Coordinates of C-alpha atoms and ligand atoms in Angstrom, one line a residue:
M23 CA -13.8 -24.2 -0.5
F24 CA -15.2 -21.6 -2.9
R25 CA -12.8 -22.6 -5.7
S26 CA -14.0 -26.2 -5.5
Q27 CA -17.5 -24.8 -6.1
G28 CA -16.3 -23.1 -9.2
K29 CA -16.6 -19.6 -7.6
T30 CA -13.9 -17.0 -8.1
I31 CA -12.3 -15.2 -5.1
G32 CA -11.1 -11.6 -5.2
F33 CA -8.9 -10.4 -2.3
V34 CA -8.0 -6.9 -1.1
P35 CA -5.3 -6.9 1.6
T36 CA -5.3 -3.7 3.6
M37 CA -4.0 -2.2 6.9
G38 CA -7.4 -0.6 7.6
A39 CA -8.3 3.1 7.9
L40 CA -10.2 2.5 4.7
H41 CA -10.6 5.4 2.3
A42 CA -11.8 6.0 -1.3
G43 CA -8.6 4.4 -2.7
H44 CA -9.4 1.1 -0.9
L45 CA -13.0 1.4 -2.0
S46 CA -12.0 1.4 -5.7
L47 CA -10.0 -1.8 -5.1
I48 CA -13.0 -3.3 -3.3
Q49 CA -15.4 -2.3 -6.0
S50 CA -13.2 -3.8 -8.7
S51 CA -13.1 -7.1 -6.7
V52 CA -16.8 -7.2 -6.1
K53 CA -17.5 -6.5 -9.8
Q54 CA -15.0 -9.1 -11.1
N55 CA -15.4 -12.0 -8.6
D56 CA -18.1 -14.2 -7.0
I57 CA -16.7 -13.8 -3.5
S58 CA -14.7 -10.8 -2.2
I59 CA -12.5 -11.0 0.9
V60 CA -10.8 -8.0 2.6
S61 CA -8.1 -8.4 5.2
I62 CA -7.2 -5.8 7.8
F63 CA -3.8 -6.3 9.4
V64 CA -1.5 -3.5 10.5
N65 CA 1.6 -5.4 9.6
K66 CA 4.3 -4.6 12.2
T67 CA 7.2 -6.1 10.2
Q68 CA 6.9 -3.6 7.4
F69 CA 7.2 -0.5 9.7
N70 CA 10.8 0.7 10.0
E71 CA 9.8 3.1 12.8
V72 CA 8.0 2.0 16.0
N73 CA 6.2 5.4 16.3
D74 CA 4.8 5.1 12.8
F75 CA 3.4 1.6 13.7
E76 CA 2.0 2.8 16.9
N77 CA 0.4 6.0 15.4
Y78 CA -1.1 4.2 12.4
P79 CA -4.8 4.9 12.5
K80 CA -7.0 1.9 13.5
P81 CA -10.7 2.9 13.1
I82 CA -11.9 -0.7 13.1
E83 CA -15.7 -0.1 13.7
K84 CA -15.9 2.5 10.9
D85 CA -14.0 0.1 8.6
V86 CA -16.4 -2.7 9.3
E87 CA -19.4 -0.4 8.4
V88 CA -17.7 0.6 5.1
L89 CA -17.1 -3.1 4.2
Q90 CA -20.7 -4.0 5.0
K91 CA -22.0 -1.2 2.8
N92 CA -19.8 -2.2 -0.1
K93 CA -21.0 -5.9 -0.2
V94 CA -17.7 -7.5 0.9
D95 CA -18.4 -11.1 1.8
Y96 CA -15.7 -11.8 4.3
L97 CA -13.3 -9.7 6.5
Y98 CA -10.2 -11.4 7.8
I99 CA -8.6 -9.7 10.9
P100 CA -5.7 -11.8 12.0
E101 CA -3.5 -11.2 15.1
Y102 CA 0.3 -11.0 14.9
E103 CA 0.6 -14.7 16.2
D104 CA -1.8 -15.9 13.4
I105 CA 0.4 -14.5 10.7
Y106 CA 3.8 -14.9 12.4
P107 CA 3.7 -18.2 14.4
D108 CA 7.5 -18.3 13.6
N109 CA 7.9 -14.7 15.0
Y110 CA 9.2 -13.6 11.6
Q111 CA 12.0 -16.1 11.5
F112 CA 11.3 -16.9 7.9
R113 CA 11.0 -14.0 5.4
V114 CA 10.8 -13.2 1.7
V115 CA 13.9 -11.3 0.6
E116 CA 14.2 -9.5 -2.7
S117 CA 17.6 -8.4 -3.7
H118 CA 17.3 -5.8 -6.5
D119 CA 14.1 -3.7 -7.1
S120 CA 13.4 -3.4 -3.4
T121 CA 16.8 -1.6 -2.8
F122 CA 15.7 1.6 -4.6
L123 CA 13.2 4.4 -3.9
C124 CA 11.3 3.5 -0.7
G125 CA 13.5 0.5 -0.1
K126 CA 16.6 2.6 0.3
S127 CA 15.3 4.8 3.1
R128 CA 12.9 2.2 4.8
K129 CA 15.2 -0.7 5.6
G130 CA 13.3 -4.0 5.9
H131 CA 10.1 -2.4 4.7
F132 CA 9.6 -4.5 1.5
E133 CA 10.8 -7.6 3.3
G134 CA 7.9 -7.1 5.7
V135 CA 5.4 -6.3 2.8
L136 CA 6.4 -9.3 0.6
T137 CA 6.4 -11.7 3.6
V138 CA 3.0 -10.7 4.8
V139 CA 1.5 -10.7 1.2
M140 CA 3.0 -14.1 0.5
K141 CA 1.4 -15.5 3.7
L142 CA -2.0 -13.8 3.1
L143 CA -2.1 -15.1 -0.5
H144 CA -1.5 -18.7 0.9
I145 CA -4.2 -18.3 3.5
I146 CA -6.9 -16.8 1.3
A147 CA -5.9 -18.5 -2.0
P148 CA -7.6 -15.9 -4.2
D149 CA -7.9 -15.9 -8.0
K150 CA -7.2 -12.2 -8.1
A151 CA -5.6 -9.8 -5.6
Y152 CA -5.9 -6.0 -5.9
F153 CA -3.2 -3.4 -5.2
G154 CA -3.2 0.4 -5.7
E155 CA -0.8 2.1 -8.1
K156 CA -0.1 4.8 -5.4
D157 CA 2.3 2.2 -4.0
Y158 CA 3.6 1.4 -7.5
Q159 CA 6.9 0.0 -6.3
Q160 CA 5.0 -2.3 -3.9
Y161 CA 2.6 -3.4 -6.7
R162 CA 5.5 -4.2 -9.1
L163 CA 7.4 -6.2 -6.4
I164 CA 4.3 -8.2 -5.4
D165 CA 3.6 -9.0 -9.1
K166 CA 7.1 -10.1 -9.7
M167 CA 7.2 -12.1 -6.5
C168 CA 4.1 -14.0 -7.5
K169 CA 5.6 -14.8 -10.9
A170 CA 8.9 -15.8 -9.4
F171 CA 7.3 -18.2 -6.9
F172 CA 4.7 -19.5 -9.5
L173 CA 1.8 -18.4 -7.4
D174 CA -1.6 -19.1 -9.1
V175 CA -3.0 -15.6 -8.6
D176 CA -3.6 -12.6 -10.9
I177 CA -2.2 -9.4 -9.4
V178 CA -4.5 -6.5 -10.5
P179 CA -3.2 -2.9 -10.3
C180 CA -5.8 -0.1 -9.7
P181 CA -5.3 3.6 -10.5
T182 CA -4.5 6.0 -7.7
I183 CA -7.6 7.8 -6.3
R184 CA -7.0 11.5 -5.5
E185 CA -8.6 14.1 -3.2
P186 CA -10.0 17.2 -5.1
D187 CA -6.7 19.0 -4.7
G188 CA -4.8 16.1 -6.2
L189 CA -3.4 14.5 -3.0
A190 CA -3.3 10.7 -3.4
M191 CA -5.7 9.0 -1.0
S192 CA -3.7 7.4 1.9
S193 CA -4.5 6.4 5.5
R194 CA -1.6 8.6 6.6
N195 CA -3.4 11.7 5.3
L196 CA -5.5 11.5 8.5
L197 CA -2.3 12.2 10.5
L198 CA -1.7 15.6 8.8
S199 CA -2.6 18.8 10.7
E200 CA -5.0 21.2 9.1
K201 CA -2.2 23.4 7.9
E202 CA -0.1 20.5 6.6
R203 CA -3.1 19.1 4.8
I204 CA -3.5 22.4 2.8
I205 CA 0.2 22.4 1.9
A206 CA 0.1 18.7 1.0
G207 CA -1.7 19.4 -2.2
Q208 CA 1.4 21.0 -3.6
F209 CA 3.2 17.7 -3.7
P210 CA 1.1 16.1 -6.5
A211 CA 0.8 19.4 -8.3
L212 CA 4.6 19.8 -8.5
L213 CA 5.1 16.1 -9.3
Q214 CA 2.8 16.4 -12.2
S215 CA 4.4 19.6 -13.5
D216 CA 6.9 19.7 -16.3
Q217 CA 9.8 20.8 -14.0
T218 CA 12.9 18.6 -13.4
P219 CA 13.1 16.4 -10.3
S220 CA 15.7 18.7 -8.7
E221 CA 13.6 21.8 -9.4
I222 CA 10.5 20.1 -7.9
A223 CA 12.6 19.0 -4.8
A224 CA 13.8 22.6 -4.3
K225 CA 10.3 24.0 -4.5
L226 CA 8.9 21.4 -2.1
E227 CA 11.7 22.2 0.4
Q228 CA 10.8 25.9 0.2
L229 CA 7.2 25.0 1.1
G230 CA 8.4 23.1 4.2
F231 CA 8.5 19.5 2.9
R232 CA 11.5 17.2 3.8
I233 CA 12.5 15.3 0.7
D234 CA 13.3 11.6 0.7
Y235 CA 13.4 11.3 -3.1
I236 CA 12.0 12.8 -6.3
T237 CA 13.2 10.5 -9.2
D238 CA 12.3 9.7 -12.8
T239 CA 12.7 6.1 -13.7
D240 CA 11.0 3.5 -15.9
G241 CA 8.7 6.1 -17.5
R242 CA 7.3 7.3 -14.2
R243 CA 8.1 10.0 -11.7
F244 CA 8.3 8.8 -8.1
G245 CA 8.3 11.0 -5.0
A246 CA 8.5 10.5 -1.3
V247 CA 8.4 13.4 1.2
Y248 CA 7.7 14.2 4.8
L249 CA 5.4 16.9 6.2
G250 CA 6.2 17.0 9.9
N251 CA 6.4 13.3 10.8
V252 CA 4.0 12.2 8.1
R253 CA 5.5 10.4 5.1
L254 CA 3.7 10.9 1.7
I255 CA 4.4 9.0 -1.5
D256 CA 3.1 9.4 -5.0
N257 CA 4.0 8.6 -8.6
V258 CA 2.8 9.7 -12.0
E259 CA 3.3 8.3 -15.5
L260 CA 5.6 10.6 -17.6
Ligands
PAF250 O1 -0.5 -1.4 1.0 C1 -0.8 -1.8 2.1 O2 -1.7 -1.4 2.7 C2 0.1 -2.9 2.7 O3 1.5 -2.7 2.4 C3 -0.3 -4.3 2.4 C4 -0.2 -4.6 1.0 C5 -1.7 -4.5 2.9 C6 0.6 -5.3 3.2 O4 0.6 -5.1 4.5

């Protein structure tokens, strides 16, 4: 509809619990497009643990206020049946890049992400869609998927937004206890240090983190750790 009127559409897909990281995506969309659309859909198919899905924060009323304040034109909040009328019988499967890093320990995660993003891009049909670089592997996979399937959309990466102590903004930060939140600042600090991945992993373990991976690849350093049950990921350019 808007495209036929010559208006450009910016789209920010989210799972809600909006924070400053989402706001920077939203502000880029509002600045660069005539119409901005945000979706909130906690996508069950990308969670490899039921508890993680069930505990995912869902402060919908607060989110709606944030979107109104930030001049978002439309909010799309689908139900599972709207997105998966086939009950997830059909999926987007990627066979290489999604098998490393987060894909290795979170079986089926990227299948769920790519499938929902493909569906959302078809429903919204935006000119541009915005993704945070905190989830760098996700951003790269989505960008490559759109190119592989000739989707007419520009995938725009946006820099990671950090708390004052360096912790990357994430909806999961809300799940950290007060004590864990203080320790969490050590994760970005060590990731950005000039130590080797194995030295960083050893230091994080001493501090009480459980390591999934700390790896240098493609000019970036990637890390995924757990504090209690909360999974934190981050990456920095080397
Ligand atoms: O990054 C996220 O919040 C989600 O993975 C996304 C892209 C909204 C798909 O559910």
